[in-house]
Amino acid sequence: MQQTIGTKVETPNQVIVKLPDGVYQLDRTISGLVLPSGINPSDYAMIHSLRTDGSDANYSAASAISMNQGFNRLKYEPAHVEVLKLGLAVSTPAQFMPHLRNVNDALNGRGVLYDAVGNLIEGERLEQYSKILNYGHWVWLNASFPKGGGFLGLDLATITGLDDEENPIKRLVPLERCLEDDGWADIDSLNSQGFPTRKAGIDKYEPGKTLYFLKPQRDRVAGSCAVGVWLCLLCDRNPLDQYSSLGVFPVFNAGSLAH
């Protein structure tokens, strides 16, 4: 879904946003996404890209992510199974990490964020959501690292659906080059798979700018953890971990089916 949502010309019912090439007036209400029955679209934020051409701002979104963590106390694959049964999926690093950056851009007046209804997420609602992403979550991400032909001798495996017996269906691609050492990373250096490629210029946490990265390890899985003083993209997790505080942020991918 792509739509023009703003211009440099001020009109009513818009919000002022400072984008890289200037100040734009963006709509507070746009077209949303149709989610599966029983899923409240106002509880989901659209995962988007925003492009400008000097006069218009063009917004594209084909997915939406839950603004609340759920499906806690499940191991890696069982969490996927339960989410997929609802017509949803577990968010990949390629979805979650850029979305985290977009949320912080919106919080700082450098972008916008809409729920799946198409309503602007702003004010206290945006602040509370950003606190969850920046300081208060622990979730699985849809990525595992079997032996393969990519970077570090690994492939990237994502779970894309369930077979007739409700076993996960996996898609394997070579792992792209990313940081090969643990440490502070620059969020703006994400590759197409959602992993950082450049060290941060500072050794501390700045929401929307830096994260602590634990490199991919064979037969391990990915997760994201934010606990007050840091955000960590973990690519060394045991898929059999099972804790009351460990869950997922489900996503809806438009046009996709769980089975």
PDB file of C-alpha atoms in Angstrom:
ATOM      1  CA  MET A   1       0.000   0.000   0.000  1.00  0.00           C
ATOM      2  CA  GLN A   2       1.440   3.367  -1.038  1.00  0.00           C
ATOM      3  CA  GLN A   3      -0.232   6.733  -0.628  1.00  0.00           C
ATOM      4  CA  THR A   4       0.682  10.408  -0.648  1.00  0.00           C
ATOM      5  CA  ILE A   5       0.072  11.653   2.886  1.00  0.00           C
ATOM      6  CA  GLY A   6       1.429  15.187   2.866  1.00  0.00           C
ATOM      7  CA  THR A   7       3.048  18.147   1.181  1.00  0.00           C
ATOM      8  CA  LYS A   8       5.022  21.240   2.105  1.00  0.00           C
ATOM      9  CA  VAL A   9       1.808  23.266   1.880  1.00  0.00           C
ATOM     10  CA  GLU A  10      -0.087  23.603   5.171  1.00  0.00           C
ATOM     11  CA  THR A  11      -3.678  22.336   5.289  1.00  0.00           C
ATOM     12  CA  PRO A  12      -6.047  21.571   8.193  1.00  0.00           C
ATOM     13  CA  ASN A  13      -5.892  18.336  10.198  1.00  0.00           C
ATOM     14  CA  GLN A  14      -2.202  17.761   9.613  1.00  0.00           C
ATOM     15  CA  VAL A  15       0.916  17.457  11.745  1.00  0.00           C
ATOM     16  CA  ILE A  16       4.212  19.278  11.180  1.00  0.00           C
ATOM     17  CA  VAL A  17       7.161  16.920  10.692  1.00  0.00           C
ATOM     18  CA  LYS A  18      10.800  17.779   9.991  1.00  0.00           C
ATOM     19  CA  LEU A  19      12.079  15.359   7.335  1.00  0.00           C
ATOM     20  CA  PRO A  20      15.609  15.315   5.840  1.00  0.00           C
ATOM     21  CA  ASP A  21      14.706  17.573   2.905  1.00  0.00           C
ATOM     22  CA  GLY A  22      12.484  20.016   4.749  1.00  0.00           C
ATOM     23  CA  VAL A  23       9.400  20.550   6.895  1.00  0.00           C
ATOM     24  CA  TYR A  24       6.237  18.749   5.764  1.00  0.00           C
ATOM     25  CA  GLN A  25       2.576  18.804   6.758  1.00  0.00           C
ATOM     26  CA  LEU A  26       1.449  15.166   7.069  1.00  0.00           C
ATOM     27  CA  ASP A  27      -2.094  13.853   7.410  1.00  0.00           C
ATOM     28  CA  ARG A  28      -3.344  12.722  10.812  1.00  0.00           C
ATOM     29  CA  THR A  29      -5.606  10.102   9.201  1.00  0.00           C
ATOM     30  CA  ILE A  30      -4.699   7.861   6.235  1.00  0.00           C
ATOM     31  CA  SER A  31      -5.859   4.536   4.763  1.00  0.00           C
ATOM     32  CA  GLY A  32      -5.283   1.602   7.092  1.00  0.00           C
ATOM     33  CA  LEU A  33      -4.905  -2.166   6.743  1.00  0.00           C
ATOM     34  CA  VAL A  34      -7.543  -4.900   7.042  1.00  0.00           C
ATOM     35  CA  LEU A  35      -6.461  -7.270   9.812  1.00  0.00           C
ATOM     36  CA  PRO A  36      -7.762 -10.789  10.555  1.00  0.00           C
ATOM     37  CA  SER A  37     -11.075 -11.121  12.360  1.00  0.00           C
ATOM     38  CA  GLY A  38     -10.722 -10.703  16.106  1.00  0.00           C
ATOM     39  CA  ILE A  39      -7.591  -8.526  15.873  1.00  0.00           C
ATOM     40  CA  ASN A  40      -8.081  -4.899  16.937  1.00  0.00           C
ATOM     41  CA  PRO A  41      -6.309  -2.720  14.334  1.00  0.00           C
ATOM     42  CA  SER A  42      -5.946   0.144  16.802  1.00  0.00           C
ATOM     43  CA  ASP A  43      -3.607  -2.106  18.816  1.00  0.00           C
ATOM     44  CA  TYR A  44      -1.260  -2.469  15.835  1.00  0.00           C
ATOM     45  CA  ALA A  45       1.180   0.071  14.403  1.00  0.00           C
ATOM     46  CA  MET A  46       1.909   0.041  10.693  1.00  0.00           C
ATOM     47  CA  ILE A  47       5.468  -0.833   9.671  1.00  0.00           C
ATOM     48  CA  HIS A  48       6.224   1.722   7.013  1.00  0.00           C
ATOM     49  CA  SER A  49       8.660   3.474   4.751  1.00  0.00           C
ATOM     50  CA  LEU A  50       8.384   7.208   4.139  1.00  0.00           C
ATOM     51  CA  ARG A  51       9.850   8.811   1.024  1.00  0.00           C
ATOM     52  CA  THR A  52       9.886  12.451  -0.037  1.00  0.00           C
ATOM     53  CA  ASP A  53      10.517  13.987  -3.453  1.00  0.00           C
ATOM     54  CA  GLY A  54      10.932  17.619  -2.543  1.00  0.00           C
ATOM     55  CA  SER A  55       7.215  18.398  -2.519  1.00  0.00           C
ATOM     56  CA  ASP A  56       5.199  15.285  -1.577  1.00  0.00           C
ATOM     57  CA  ALA A  57       5.625  12.693   1.184  1.00  0.00           C
ATOM     58  CA  ASN A  58       4.845   9.128   0.066  1.00  0.00           C
ATOM     59  CA  TYR A  59       4.022   6.468   2.640  1.00  0.00           C
ATOM     60  CA  SER A  60       4.135   2.693   2.076  1.00  0.00           C
ATOM     61  CA  ALA A  61       3.039  -0.027   4.496  1.00  0.00           C
ATOM     62  CA  ALA A  62       2.149  -3.684   3.993  1.00  0.00           C
ATOM     63  CA  SER A  63       2.548  -4.894   7.590  1.00  0.00           C
ATOM     64  CA  ALA A  64       1.461  -3.932  11.081  1.00  0.00           C
ATOM     65  CA  ILE A  65       2.988  -4.917  14.414  1.00  0.00           C
ATOM     66  CA  SER A  66       1.308  -5.344  17.781  1.00  0.00           C
ATOM     67  CA  MET A  67       1.990  -2.489  20.147  1.00  0.00           C
ATOM     68  CA  ASN A  68       1.836  -4.924  23.050  1.00  0.00           C
ATOM     69  CA  GLN A  69       4.006  -7.905  23.869  1.00  0.00           C
ATOM     70  CA  GLY A  70       2.167 -11.224  24.100  1.00  0.00           C
ATOM     71  CA  PHE A  71       2.466 -15.008  23.877  1.00  0.00           C
ATOM     72  CA  ASN A  72       4.814 -15.104  26.863  1.00  0.00           C
ATOM     73  CA  ARG A  73       6.245 -18.229  28.438  1.00  0.00           C
ATOM     74  CA  LEU A  74       6.670 -20.054  25.110  1.00  0.00           C
ATOM     75  CA  LYS A  75       9.798 -21.501  23.524  1.00  0.00           C
ATOM     76  CA  TYR A  76      10.886 -20.188  20.128  1.00  0.00           C
ATOM     77  CA  GLU A  77       9.060 -22.547  17.751  1.00  0.00           C
ATOM     78  CA  PRO A  78       5.918 -22.997  19.895  1.00  0.00           C
ATOM     79  CA  ALA A  79       5.562 -19.204  20.016  1.00  0.00           C
ATOM     80  CA  HIS A  80       5.609 -19.122  16.215  1.00  0.00           C
ATOM     81  CA  VAL A  81       3.010 -21.881  15.981  1.00  0.00           C
ATOM     82  CA  GLU A  82       0.540 -20.120  18.278  1.00  0.00           C
ATOM     83  CA  VAL A  83       0.935 -16.793  16.483  1.00  0.00           C
ATOM     84  CA  LEU A  84       0.611 -18.336  13.016  1.00  0.00           C
ATOM     85  CA  LYS A  85      -2.630 -20.068  14.002  1.00  0.00           C
ATOM     86  CA  LEU A  86      -4.182 -16.596  14.316  1.00  0.00           C
ATOM     87  CA  GLY A  87      -3.146 -15.537  10.821  1.00  0.00           C
ATOM     88  CA  LEU A  88      -0.251 -13.494  12.199  1.00  0.00           C
ATOM     89  CA  ALA A  89       3.524 -14.002  12.326  1.00  0.00           C
ATOM     90  CA  VAL A  90       6.468 -13.265  14.597  1.00  0.00           C
ATOM     91  CA  SER A  91       8.287 -10.083  13.581  1.00  0.00           C
ATOM     92  CA  THR A  92      11.619 -10.465  11.811  1.00  0.00           C
ATOM     93  CA  PRO A  93      14.657  -8.297  12.588  1.00  0.00           C
ATOM     94  CA  ALA A  94      14.127  -6.709   9.154  1.00  0.00           C
ATOM     95  CA  GLN A  95      10.688  -5.559  10.329  1.00  0.00           C
ATOM     96  CA  PHE A  96      11.309  -4.834  13.987  1.00  0.00           C
ATOM     97  CA  MET A  97      14.589  -2.914  13.949  1.00  0.00           C
ATOM     98  CA  PRO A  98      13.639  -0.287  11.299  1.00  0.00           C
ATOM     99  CA  HIS A  99      10.247   0.046  13.010  1.00  0.00           C
ATOM    100  CA  LEU A 100      11.992   0.803  16.287  1.00  0.00           C
ATOM    101  CA  ARG A 101      13.920   3.552  14.526  1.00  0.00           C
ATOM    102  CA  ASN A 102      10.694   4.912  12.971  1.00  0.00           C
ATOM    103  CA  VAL A 103       9.009   5.059  16.376  1.00  0.00           C
ATOM    104  CA  ASN A 104      11.855   7.127  17.781  1.00  0.00           C
ATOM    105  CA  ASP A 105      11.844   9.394  14.739  1.00  0.00           C
ATOM    106  CA  ALA A 106       8.132  10.018  15.318  1.00  0.00           C
ATOM    107  CA  LEU A 107       8.762  10.675  19.007  1.00  0.00           C
ATOM    108  CA  ASN A 108      11.328  13.324  18.082  1.00  0.00           C
ATOM    109  CA  GLY A 109       9.261  15.022  15.375  1.00  0.00           C
ATOM    110  CA  ARG A 110      11.278  13.542  12.513  1.00  0.00           C
ATOM    111  CA  GLY A 111       8.632  11.119  11.273  1.00  0.00           C
ATOM    112  CA  VAL A 112       5.123   9.778  11.754  1.00  0.00           C
ATOM    113  CA  LEU A 113       3.565   6.589  13.052  1.00  0.00           C
ATOM    114  CA  TYR A 114       0.056   5.333  12.303  1.00  0.00           C
ATOM    115  CA  ASP A 115      -2.001   2.501  13.723  1.00  0.00           C
ATOM    116  CA  ALA A 116      -3.558  -0.068  11.395  1.00  0.00           C
ATOM    117  CA  VAL A 117      -6.820   1.898  11.392  1.00  0.00           C
ATOM    118  CA  GLY A 118      -4.885   4.753   9.781  1.00  0.00           C
ATOM    119  CA  ASN A 119      -4.894   7.118  12.757  1.00  0.00           C
ATOM    120  CA  LEU A 120      -1.786   9.043  13.767  1.00  0.00           C
ATOM    121  CA  ILE A 121      -0.152   7.726  16.939  1.00  0.00           C
ATOM    122  CA  GLU A 122       0.883  10.821  18.890  1.00  0.00           C
ATOM    123  CA  GLY A 123       1.092  12.427  22.309  1.00  0.00           C
ATOM    124  CA  GLU A 124       0.806  10.213  25.376  1.00  0.00           C
ATOM    125  CA  ARG A 125      -0.039   7.195  23.236  1.00  0.00           C
ATOM    126  CA  LEU A 126       3.216   7.526  21.303  1.00  0.00           C
ATOM    127  CA  GLU A 127       5.226   8.163  24.456  1.00  0.00           C
ATOM    128  CA  GLN A 128       3.877   5.038  26.154  1.00  0.00           C
ATOM    129  CA  TYR A 129       4.525   2.897  23.089  1.00  0.00           C
ATOM    130  CA  SER A 130       8.077   4.201  22.755  1.00  0.00           C
ATOM    131  CA  LYS A 131       8.746   3.319  26.395  1.00  0.00           C
ATOM    132  CA  ILE A 132       7.799  -0.301  25.687  1.00  0.00           C
ATOM    133  CA  LEU A 133      10.130  -0.500  22.704  1.00  0.00           C
ATOM    134  CA  ASN A 134      13.005   1.463  24.222  1.00  0.00           C
ATOM    135  CA  TYR A 135      12.933   0.298  27.828  1.00  0.00           C
ATOM    136  CA  GLY A 136      10.526  -2.563  28.527  1.00  0.00           C
ATOM    137  CA  HIS A 137      10.321  -5.680  26.361  1.00  0.00           C
ATOM    138  CA  TRP A 138      11.896  -9.104  25.860  1.00  0.00           C
ATOM    139  CA  VAL A 139      10.808 -10.873  22.694  1.00  0.00           C
ATOM    140  CA  TRP A 140      11.716 -13.522  20.185  1.00  0.00           C
ATOM    141  CA  LEU A 141      12.410 -12.324  16.649  1.00  0.00           C
ATOM    142  CA  ASN A 142      11.821 -14.473  13.580  1.00  0.00           C
ATOM    143  CA  ALA A 143      15.420 -15.438  12.788  1.00  0.00           C
ATOM    144  CA  SER A 144      17.589 -18.481  13.391  1.00  0.00           C
ATOM    145  CA  PHE A 145      21.088 -19.258  12.190  1.00  0.00           C
ATOM    146  CA  PRO A 146      21.753 -22.769  10.873  1.00  0.00           C
ATOM    147  CA  LYS A 147      25.021 -23.726   9.211  1.00  0.00           C
ATOM    148  CA  GLY A 148      25.008 -22.466   5.628  1.00  0.00           C
ATOM    149  CA  GLY A 149      26.718 -20.537   2.885  1.00  0.00           C
ATOM    150  CA  GLY A 150      26.396 -16.974   4.127  1.00  0.00           C
ATOM    151  CA  PHE A 151      28.385 -14.671   6.372  1.00  0.00           C
ATOM    152  CA  LEU A 152      30.097 -16.453   9.284  1.00  0.00           C
ATOM    153  CA  GLY A 153      29.234 -19.737   7.531  1.00  0.00           C
ATOM    154  CA  LEU A 154      25.561 -19.294   8.433  1.00  0.00           C
ATOM    155  CA  ASP A 155      22.179 -19.043   6.769  1.00  0.00           C
ATOM    156  CA  LEU A 156      19.251 -16.961   7.996  1.00  0.00           C
ATOM    157  CA  ALA A 157      16.132 -19.069   8.563  1.00  0.00           C
ATOM    158  CA  THR A 158      12.715 -17.471   8.975  1.00  0.00           C
ATOM    159  CA  ILE A 159       9.462 -19.273   9.751  1.00  0.00           C
ATOM    160  CA  THR A 160       6.930 -18.406   7.046  1.00  0.00           C
ATOM    161  CA  GLY A 161       3.965 -20.653   7.844  1.00  0.00           C
ATOM    162  CA  LEU A 162       2.748 -24.044   9.032  1.00  0.00           C
ATOM    163  CA  ASP A 163       2.338 -27.319   7.186  1.00  0.00           C
ATOM    164  CA  ASP A 164      -0.768 -29.517   7.459  1.00  0.00           C
ATOM    165  CA  GLU A 165       0.515 -30.951  10.748  1.00  0.00           C
ATOM    166  CA  GLU A 166       1.244 -27.490  12.175  1.00  0.00           C
ATOM    167  CA  ASN A 167       5.005 -27.865  11.850  1.00  0.00           C
ATOM    168  CA  PRO A 168       6.897 -24.665  11.015  1.00  0.00           C
ATOM    169  CA  ILE A 169       7.825 -24.046   7.378  1.00  0.00           C
ATOM    170  CA  LYS A 170      11.204 -22.330   7.087  1.00  0.00           C
ATOM    171  CA  ARG A 171      12.794 -20.192   4.392  1.00  0.00           C
ATOM    172  CA  LEU A 172      16.597 -20.185   4.251  1.00  0.00           C
ATOM    173  CA  VAL A 173      18.793 -17.518   2.647  1.00  0.00           C
ATOM    174  CA  PRO A 174      22.494 -16.744   3.110  1.00  0.00           C
ATOM    175  CA  LEU A 175      23.209 -14.496   6.079  1.00  0.00           C
ATOM    176  CA  GLU A 176      24.307 -11.055   4.901  1.00  0.00           C
ATOM    177  CA  ARG A 177      27.461  -9.413   6.185  1.00  0.00           C
ATOM    178  CA  CYS A 178      26.949  -7.738   9.553  1.00  0.00           C
ATOM    179  CA  LEU A 179      29.090  -6.898  12.558  1.00  0.00           C
ATOM    180  CA  GLU A 180      31.147  -9.931  13.502  1.00  0.00           C
ATOM    181  CA  ASP A 181      31.984  -8.727  17.006  1.00  0.00           C
ATOM    182  CA  ASP A 182      29.706  -8.095  19.957  1.00  0.00           C
ATOM    183  CA  GLY A 183      29.358  -4.457  20.937  1.00  0.00           C
ATOM    184  CA  TRP A 184      27.552  -1.156  20.487  1.00  0.00           C
ATOM    185  CA  ALA A 185      26.124  -0.717  16.991  1.00  0.00           C
ATOM    186  CA  ASP A 186      24.663   2.089  14.886  1.00  0.00           C
ATOM    187  CA  ILE A 187      20.964   1.515  14.117  1.00  0.00           C
ATOM    188  CA  ASP A 188      21.303   3.523  10.901  1.00  0.00           C
ATOM    189  CA  SER A 189      23.647   0.824   9.549  1.00  0.00           C
ATOM    190  CA  LEU A 190      21.063  -1.983   9.348  1.00  0.00           C
ATOM    191  CA  ASN A 191      21.364  -4.312   6.360  1.00  0.00           C
ATOM    192  CA  SER A 192      18.329  -5.648   4.490  1.00  0.00           C
ATOM    193  CA  GLN A 193      17.970  -8.471   7.043  1.00  0.00           C
ATOM    194  CA  GLY A 194      17.834  -6.065   9.992  1.00  0.00           C
ATOM    195  CA  PHE A 195      21.338  -6.584  11.408  1.00  0.00           C
ATOM    196  CA  PRO A 196      23.819  -3.732  12.011  1.00  0.00           C
ATOM    197  CA  THR A 197      26.922  -3.378   9.865  1.00  0.00           C
ATOM    198  CA  ARG A 198      28.703  -0.517  11.629  1.00  0.00           C
ATOM    199  CA  LYS A 199      29.883   0.074  15.172  1.00  0.00           C
ATOM    200  CA  ALA A 200      28.378   2.984  17.065  1.00  0.00           C
ATOM    201  CA  GLY A 201      30.430   6.116  17.570  1.00  0.00           C
ATOM    202  CA  ILE A 202      29.599   6.023  21.284  1.00  0.00           C
ATOM    203  CA  ASP A 203      29.627   3.176  23.786  1.00  0.00           C
ATOM    204  CA  LYS A 204      26.262   3.824  25.366  1.00  0.00           C
ATOM    205  CA  TYR A 205      22.560   3.484  24.680  1.00  0.00           C
ATOM    206  CA  GLU A 206      20.751   6.254  22.820  1.00  0.00           C
ATOM    207  CA  PRO A 207      17.188   5.213  21.889  1.00  0.00           C
ATOM    208  CA  GLY A 208      16.705   5.128  18.147  1.00  0.00           C
ATOM    209  CA  LYS A 209      20.430   5.575  17.500  1.00  0.00           C
ATOM    210  CA  THR A 210      22.404   2.780  19.165  1.00  0.00           C
ATOM    211  CA  LEU A 211      21.886  -0.778  20.351  1.00  0.00           C
ATOM    212  CA  TYR A 212      24.043  -3.513  21.807  1.00  0.00           C
ATOM    213  CA  PHE A 213      24.550  -6.308  19.291  1.00  0.00           C
ATOM    214  CA  LEU A 214      25.361  -9.936  20.029  1.00  0.00           C
ATOM    215  CA  LYS A 215      26.480 -11.516  16.759  1.00  0.00           C
ATOM    216  CA  PRO A 216      24.755 -14.525  15.128  1.00  0.00           C
ATOM    217  CA  GLN A 217      25.848 -17.930  16.363  1.00  0.00           C
ATOM    218  CA  ARG A 218      25.215 -21.318  14.804  1.00  0.00           C
ATOM    219  CA  ASP A 219      21.924 -22.995  15.750  1.00  0.00           C
ATOM    220  CA  ARG A 220      20.869 -20.043  17.868  1.00  0.00           C
ATOM    221  CA  VAL A 221      17.963 -17.642  17.375  1.00  0.00           C
ATOM    222  CA  ALA A 222      17.360 -13.904  17.570  1.00  0.00           C
ATOM    223  CA  GLY A 223      15.578 -11.765  20.107  1.00  0.00           C
ATOM    224  CA  SER A 224      15.307  -8.190  21.320  1.00  0.00           C
ATOM    225  CA  CYS A 225      15.576  -7.114  24.933  1.00  0.00           C
ATOM    226  CA  ALA A 226      15.160  -3.597  26.337  1.00  0.00           C
ATOM    227  CA  VAL A 227      15.697  -3.203  30.061  1.00  0.00           C
ATOM    228  CA  GLY A 228      16.154   0.381  31.174  1.00  0.00           C
ATOM    229  CA  VAL A 229      19.765   1.167  30.349  1.00  0.00           C
ATOM    230  CA  TRP A 230      20.114  -0.632  27.042  1.00  0.00           C
ATOM    231  CA  LEU A 231      18.505  -2.269  24.046  1.00  0.00           C
ATOM    232  CA  CYS A 232      20.102  -5.491  22.892  1.00  0.00           C
ATOM    233  CA  LEU A 233      19.659  -7.323  19.592  1.00  0.00           C
ATOM    234  CA  LEU A 234      20.539 -10.853  20.638  1.00  0.00           C
ATOM    235  CA  CYS A 235      21.488 -13.388  17.969  1.00  0.00           C
ATOM    236  CA  ASP A 236      22.783 -16.017  20.376  1.00  0.00           C
ATOM    237  CA  ARG A 237      19.621 -17.166  22.151  1.00  0.00           C
ATOM    238  CA  ASN A 238      18.750 -20.743  23.000  1.00  0.00           C
ATOM    239  CA  PRO A 239      15.460 -21.589  21.205  1.00  0.00           C
ATOM    240  CA  LEU A 240      14.446 -23.697  24.209  1.00  0.00           C
ATOM    241  CA  ASP A 241      14.436 -20.730  26.596  1.00  0.00           C
ATOM    242  CA  GLN A 242      11.071 -20.270  28.286  1.00  0.00           C
ATOM    243  CA  TYR A 243      10.367 -17.426  30.708  1.00  0.00           C
ATOM    244  CA  SER A 244       7.282 -15.606  31.945  1.00  0.00           C
ATOM    245  CA  SER A 245       8.644 -12.289  30.647  1.00  0.00           C
ATOM    246  CA  LEU A 246       9.727 -13.599  27.208  1.00  0.00           C
ATOM    247  CA  GLY A 247       7.172 -13.259  24.396  1.00  0.00           C
ATOM    248  CA  VAL A 248       6.707 -11.799  20.916  1.00  0.00           C
ATOM    249  CA  PHE A 249       5.379  -8.775  19.064  1.00  0.00           C
ATOM    250  CA  PRO A 250       3.027 -10.403  16.499  1.00  0.00           C
ATOM    251  CA  VAL A 251       2.804  -8.880  13.032  1.00  0.00           C
ATOM    252  CA  PHE A 252       0.205  -8.962  10.298  1.00  0.00           C
ATOM    253  CA  ASN A 253       1.642  -9.190   6.798  1.00  0.00           C
ATOM    254  CA  ALA A 254      -0.898  -8.102   4.192  1.00  0.00           C
ATOM    255  CA  GLY A 255      -1.532 -10.771   1.566  1.00  0.00           C
ATOM    256  CA  SER A 256       0.141 -13.534   3.583  1.00  0.00           C
ATOM    257  CA  LEU A 257      -1.474 -16.680   4.939  1.00  0.00           C
ATOM    258  CA  ALA A 258      -0.387 -18.610   7.989  1.00  0.00           C
ATOM    259  CA  HIS A 259      -1.167 -21.985   6.428  1.00  0.00           C
TER     260      HIS A 259
END
